[in-house]
Amino acid sequence: MTELGGLFPIGPRQVHRVGYGAMQLSGDGVFGPPRDRNEALRVLRAAVEAGVDHIDTAQFYGAGSVNQLIRAALSPYPDNLAIVSKVGSVRGLRPGKLRRGIEENLAALGVNRLAAVNFRLMDPAAVPGKTFDAGLAELVKARDEGLIEGVGLSNVSRRHLLRAVEQTEIVCVQNLFNLAERDSLDVLTECATRDIAFVPFCPLGLPGDQRRGLLTDPLLAKHADRLGTTPAQLALTWLLDLAPNVLLIPGTRSTTHLTENLGVADVHLDQSTQDELTHSSGRLKTGSAMCRWLGGVSDLQPGRPRRCTRHRSRMRRQRVARWWQGGSCGSPR
């Protein structure tokens, strides 16, 4: 495979732009151990053997079972392997909770330091304030003490990002983003201008109707057939080609689909196909700002974050909350 999309830094580490997201290794609904432990171990080992050096995980995936799988499959770890985790995602954070979350990840994985940890928010529409600052400060302290190499953010608005970079270096941002869901375009743009890695989660759409609609879209199917690829690969390639700071972490439970996901590094979109997908996928859901992306990130002027109606904002929060509470990003593969 062609260098898995090239390289981009997460803090001091250069990682391949196509990585692996471990959430789908957990049981159904992100709870408990996998259905097939041996296959899960094979997937992890095959990913690293194929050149993957960026694995995304969390201690709450499978109630700790996913981190245990990563340790069983890959320890002792390759020196170049960047393991990125996340903490947060609960309301009413108490002092020390994020620190304990980091320590639980370290213990389960059997490492002394993580490449980065993302401060995960429940609601990207929330106004950043003292609670956000306090949580960020906990991660900064963990970095200064050597427990993590870099501080990241997840499920945040551009406003959160701007507030965070005033206080510390941010090495990555992980937000919901795909062909059908582009509310974080302004965050991606800001990250690109600052050379911050942007890691889209649910890269094939939110589970259910959105993902099915995206992967069965006639235009996507037409171009996939023409290029001799799959709709999933085409959707991932579209993301990879948006900007050099985009890092992919598609997840899977099978070695067959792992090969398919990593194969996006060898799929090449011509500019007209990229533009057509960008424009025509508006029938799924897009913002007008995306239509100005055609010349690359440098030509896109960051605009104001879109002001959603109260109803739309509430529905989006509910949709993301349903994903977060009980489902992986897309049907288990």
Coordinates of C-alpha atoms in Angstrom, one line a residue:
M1 CA 0.0 0.0 0.0
T2 CA 1.2 3.5 -0.8
E3 CA 2.5 4.7 2.5
L4 CA -1.0 4.7 4.0
G5 CA -1.8 8.2 2.7
G6 CA 1.5 9.9 3.6
L7 CA 2.4 11.3 7.0
F8 CA 1.2 14.1 9.3
P9 CA 2.2 14.9 12.9
I10 CA 0.3 14.2 16.1
G11 CA 2.5 16.3 18.4
P12 CA 6.1 15.1 18.1
R13 CA 5.1 11.9 16.2
Q14 CA 4.8 11.5 12.5
V15 CA 2.0 9.1 11.8
H16 CA 0.5 7.6 8.6
R17 CA -2.7 9.3 7.6
V18 CA -4.7 6.1 7.5
G19 CA -4.9 4.6 11.0
Y20 CA -7.3 2.3 12.9
G21 CA -10.1 3.0 15.3
A22 CA -10.6 0.3 17.8
M23 CA -14.2 1.0 19.0
Q24 CA -15.8 -1.7 16.9
L25 CA -13.7 -4.4 18.5
S26 CA -16.0 -4.1 21.6
G27 CA -19.3 -6.0 21.9
D28 CA -22.6 -4.7 20.5
G29 CA -23.4 -1.2 21.7
V30 CA -19.7 -0.6 22.7
F31 CA -20.3 -2.9 25.7
G32 CA -18.4 -5.9 26.8
P33 CA -15.8 -8.1 24.9
P34 CA -15.9 -8.9 21.2
R35 CA -17.9 -11.7 19.7
D36 CA -14.7 -13.3 18.3
R37 CA -11.6 -12.5 20.4
N38 CA -9.2 -14.3 18.1
E39 CA -10.4 -12.4 15.1
A40 CA -10.1 -9.1 17.0
L41 CA -6.5 -10.0 17.9
R42 CA -5.8 -10.8 14.2
V43 CA -7.3 -7.5 13.1
L44 CA -5.0 -5.5 15.4
R45 CA -1.9 -7.4 14.4
A46 CA -2.7 -7.2 10.7
A47 CA -3.2 -3.5 11.0
V48 CA 0.2 -2.9 12.5
E49 CA 1.8 -5.3 10.1
A50 CA 0.3 -3.3 7.2
G51 CA 2.0 -0.1 8.5
V52 CA -0.7 1.4 10.8
D53 CA 1.0 3.4 13.5
H54 CA -2.0 5.4 14.8
I55 CA -4.6 3.5 16.9
D56 CA -7.6 5.3 18.5
T57 CA -9.1 3.8 21.6
A58 CA -10.8 4.5 24.9
Q59 CA -11.0 2.8 28.2
F60 CA -14.8 2.8 28.1
Y61 CA -14.8 0.8 24.9
G62 CA -16.1 -2.5 25.9
A63 CA -15.8 -1.6 29.5
G64 CA -12.0 -1.9 29.3
S65 CA -12.0 -5.0 27.1
V66 CA -10.7 -3.1 23.9
N67 CA -7.6 -1.8 25.7
Q68 CA -7.0 -5.3 27.0
L69 CA -7.2 -6.6 23.5
I70 CA -4.7 -4.0 22.2
R71 CA -2.3 -5.0 24.9
A72 CA -2.7 -8.7 24.3
A73 CA -2.2 -8.3 20.6
L74 CA 0.5 -5.7 20.4
S75 CA 2.6 -5.5 23.6
P76 CA 5.5 -5.0 23.6
Y77 CA 4.5 -2.2 21.3
P78 CA 6.5 -1.0 18.3
D79 CA 8.4 2.2 19.1
N80 CA 6.5 4.1 16.3
L81 CA 3.0 3.2 17.4
A82 CA 0.9 6.2 18.6
I83 CA -1.9 5.1 20.8
V84 CA -4.5 7.9 21.2
S85 CA -7.3 7.7 23.8
K86 CA -10.0 10.0 25.2
V87 CA -11.5 11.0 28.5
G88 CA -14.5 13.0 29.5
S89 CA -17.9 12.7 27.8
V90 CA -19.9 12.9 31.0
R91 CA -21.7 15.8 32.5
G92 CA -20.6 17.4 35.8
L93 CA -17.0 16.5 35.6
R94 CA -15.5 16.4 39.1
P95 CA -11.9 17.4 39.9
G96 CA -9.5 14.5 39.2
K97 CA -11.9 12.5 37.0
L98 CA -10.0 13.1 33.8
R99 CA -6.7 12.3 35.5
R100 CA -8.1 9.0 36.7
G101 CA -9.4 8.2 33.2
I102 CA -5.9 8.7 31.8
E103 CA -4.4 6.5 34.5
E104 CA -6.9 3.8 33.8
N105 CA -6.0 3.8 30.1
L106 CA -2.3 3.6 30.9
A107 CA -2.8 0.7 33.3
A108 CA -5.0 -1.3 30.9
L109 CA -2.7 -0.8 27.9
G110 CA 0.4 -1.4 30.0
V111 CA 2.2 1.8 29.0
N112 CA 3.7 4.7 30.8
R113 CA 2.7 7.4 28.3
L114 CA 0.1 7.9 25.6
A115 CA 0.8 9.7 22.3
A116 CA -2.2 11.9 23.0
V117 CA -5.5 12.1 24.9
N118 CA -8.5 13.9 23.7
F119 CA -10.7 15.9 26.0
R120 CA -14.1 14.7 24.9
L121 CA -17.2 16.9 25.3
M122 CA -20.8 15.8 25.6
D123 CA -22.2 18.8 23.7
P124 CA -20.3 20.8 21.1
A125 CA -22.9 23.5 21.2
A126 CA -22.2 24.2 24.9
V127 CA -20.5 27.6 25.5
P128 CA -16.9 27.0 26.8
G129 CA -16.3 28.3 30.3
K130 CA -14.7 27.5 33.6
T131 CA -15.6 23.8 33.4
F132 CA -14.0 23.5 30.0
D133 CA -10.9 25.3 31.2
A134 CA -10.6 23.1 34.3
G135 CA -10.8 19.9 32.3
L136 CA -8.2 21.2 29.8
A137 CA -5.9 22.1 32.7
E138 CA -6.1 18.5 33.9
L139 CA -4.8 17.3 30.6
V140 CA -2.1 19.9 30.4
K141 CA -0.9 18.8 33.8
A142 CA -0.9 15.2 32.7
R143 CA 1.2 16.2 29.7
D144 CA 3.6 18.2 31.8
E145 CA 4.0 15.2 34.1
G146 CA 4.8 12.9 31.2
L147 CA 1.7 10.8 31.2
I148 CA 0.7 12.0 27.7
E149 CA 2.7 13.5 24.9
G150 CA -0.1 15.7 23.5
V151 CA -3.4 17.3 24.4
G152 CA -6.3 16.8 22.0
L153 CA -10.0 17.7 21.8
S154 CA -13.1 15.8 20.7
N155 CA -16.7 16.7 19.8
V156 CA -15.9 20.4 20.0
S157 CA -16.8 23.6 18.2
R158 CA -14.4 26.1 16.7
R159 CA -15.1 28.3 19.7
H160 CA -13.8 25.6 22.0
L161 CA -10.8 25.1 19.8
L162 CA -9.9 28.8 19.8
R163 CA -10.3 29.0 23.5
A164 CA -8.1 25.9 24.0
V165 CA -5.2 27.1 21.8
E166 CA -5.0 30.3 23.8
Q167 CA -4.1 28.1 26.8
T168 CA -2.0 25.3 25.4
E169 CA -0.8 23.5 22.3
I170 CA -3.5 21.2 20.8
V171 CA -2.2 18.4 18.7
C172 CA -5.4 16.9 17.3
V173 CA -9.1 17.3 17.1
Q174 CA -11.6 14.4 16.7
N175 CA -15.0 15.4 15.5
L176 CA -18.0 14.0 13.6
F177 CA -17.4 14.6 9.9
N178 CA -18.2 12.7 6.7
L179 CA -19.8 13.2 3.3
A180 CA -23.2 13.6 4.9
E181 CA -22.3 15.4 8.1
R182 CA -20.2 18.5 7.7
D183 CA -21.1 20.7 10.6
S184 CA -17.4 20.7 11.7
L185 CA -16.1 22.2 8.5
D186 CA -15.1 25.4 10.3
V187 CA -13.2 23.3 12.9
L188 CA -11.4 21.4 10.1
T189 CA -10.5 24.6 8.4
E190 CA -9.1 26.1 11.6
C191 CA -7.1 23.0 12.3
A192 CA -5.7 23.1 8.8
T193 CA -4.5 26.7 9.2
R194 CA -2.8 25.8 12.5
D195 CA -1.3 22.4 11.3
I196 CA -3.4 20.5 13.8
A197 CA -4.4 17.0 13.0
F198 CA -8.2 16.6 12.3
V199 CA -9.5 13.1 12.9
P200 CA -13.1 12.5 11.7
F201 CA -15.1 10.0 13.6
C202 CA -18.0 8.1 12.0
P203 CA -16.3 8.7 8.6
L204 CA -18.9 6.6 6.9
G205 CA -21.9 8.3 8.6
L206 CA -23.8 7.9 11.8
P207 CA -25.2 4.5 12.2
G208 CA -28.6 3.8 10.7
D209 CA -30.3 5.7 7.9
Q210 CA -27.5 8.2 7.4
R211 CA -24.8 5.6 6.8
R212 CA -27.1 3.4 4.7
G213 CA -28.1 6.5 2.6
L214 CA -24.5 7.6 2.2
L215 CA -23.2 4.2 1.1
T216 CA -26.1 3.5 -1.3
D217 CA -26.0 6.9 -2.9
P218 CA -26.2 6.5 -6.7
L219 CA -23.5 9.0 -7.4
L220 CA -21.1 7.3 -5.0
A221 CA -21.9 3.9 -6.5
K222 CA -21.3 5.2 -10.0
H223 CA -17.9 6.6 -9.3
A224 CA -16.9 3.6 -7.2
D225 CA -17.8 1.3 -10.1
R226 CA -15.9 3.5 -12.5
L227 CA -12.8 3.5 -10.3
G228 CA -12.9 -0.1 -9.4
T229 CA -13.3 0.6 -5.7
T230 CA -16.1 0.4 -3.1
P231 CA -18.5 3.1 -2.0
A232 CA -16.9 2.9 1.5
Q233 CA -13.4 3.4 0.1
L234 CA -14.6 6.3 -2.0
A235 CA -16.2 8.1 0.9
L236 CA -13.0 7.6 2.9
T237 CA -10.8 8.8 0.1
W238 CA -13.0 11.9 -0.3
L239 CA -12.1 12.7 3.4
L240 CA -8.5 11.9 2.9
D241 CA -8.2 14.3 0.0
L242 CA -9.9 17.2 1.7
A243 CA -6.8 18.4 3.4
P244 CA -3.3 17.1 4.4
N245 CA -4.1 17.3 8.1
V246 CA -7.0 14.8 7.9
L247 CA -6.2 11.5 9.6
L248 CA -8.5 8.5 9.1
I249 CA -9.3 6.0 11.8
P250 CA -11.9 3.6 10.2
G251 CA -12.7 0.7 12.4
T252 CA -13.7 -2.9 11.7
R253 CA -14.0 -6.3 13.3
S254 CA -12.7 -8.3 10.3
T255 CA -9.4 -8.6 8.5
T256 CA -11.3 -8.5 5.2
H257 CA -12.7 -5.1 5.9
L258 CA -9.4 -3.9 7.4
T259 CA -7.8 -4.6 4.0
E260 CA -10.6 -2.6 2.3
N261 CA -10.2 0.3 4.7
L262 CA -6.5 0.5 4.4
G263 CA -6.8 0.3 0.6
V264 CA -8.1 3.9 0.4
A265 CA -4.5 5.0 0.4
D266 CA -4.2 3.6 -3.1
V267 CA -7.5 5.1 -4.4
H268 CA -6.9 8.3 -6.4
L269 CA -9.7 10.8 -7.1
D270 CA -9.4 13.3 -10.0
Q271 CA -10.4 16.8 -9.2
S272 CA -13.7 16.6 -11.1
T273 CA -14.8 13.6 -9.1
Q274 CA -13.8 15.2 -5.9
D275 CA -15.7 18.4 -6.8
E276 CA -18.8 16.4 -8.0
L277 CA -19.0 14.5 -4.7
T278 CA -18.5 17.7 -2.8
H279 CA -21.4 19.5 -4.6
S280 CA -23.8 16.7 -5.3
S281 CA -23.7 15.1 -1.8
G282 CA -25.5 18.3 -0.7
R283 CA -28.7 16.3 -1.1
L284 CA -27.6 14.2 1.9
K285 CA -26.6 17.2 4.0
T286 CA -24.1 19.9 3.4
G287 CA -23.3 23.5 4.2
S288 CA -22.7 26.2 1.6
A289 CA -19.2 26.7 2.9
M290 CA -18.2 23.3 1.6
C291 CA -18.9 24.4 -1.9
R292 CA -16.0 26.9 -1.6
W293 CA -13.6 24.1 -0.7
L294 CA -12.8 23.3 -4.3
G295 CA -9.3 24.9 -4.4
G296 CA -8.2 23.3 -1.1
V297 CA -8.1 24.5 2.4
S298 CA -5.9 27.5 1.6
D299 CA -8.7 28.9 -0.6
L300 CA -11.4 28.5 2.0
Q301 CA -12.0 31.5 4.2
P302 CA -13.1 30.5 7.6
G303 CA -16.6 31.8 8.2
R304 CA -18.9 32.1 11.1
P305 CA -20.0 28.8 12.6
R306 CA -23.5 28.1 11.3
R307 CA -26.3 29.2 13.6
C308 CA -28.6 26.2 13.7
T309 CA -32.2 26.6 14.7
R310 CA -33.0 25.5 18.2
H311 CA -34.9 22.5 16.9
R312 CA -32.0 21.4 14.6
S313 CA -29.4 21.8 17.3
R314 CA -31.5 19.8 19.7
M315 CA -32.1 17.0 17.2
R316 CA -28.4 16.9 16.3
R317 CA -27.4 16.6 19.9
Q318 CA -29.8 13.8 20.5
R319 CA -28.5 12.0 17.4
V320 CA -24.9 12.2 18.5
A321 CA -25.9 11.3 22.1
R322 CA -27.7 8.2 20.9
W323 CA -24.5 7.1 19.0
W324 CA -22.3 7.9 22.0
Q325 CA -24.4 6.0 24.5
G326 CA -24.9 2.8 22.6
G327 CA -23.5 2.2 19.1
S328 CA -20.4 2.1 17.0
C329 CA -20.0 4.4 14.0
G330 CA -21.6 2.2 11.4
S331 CA -22.8 -1.3 11.3
P332 CA -20.2 -3.7 12.7
R333 CA -18.0 -5.0 9.9

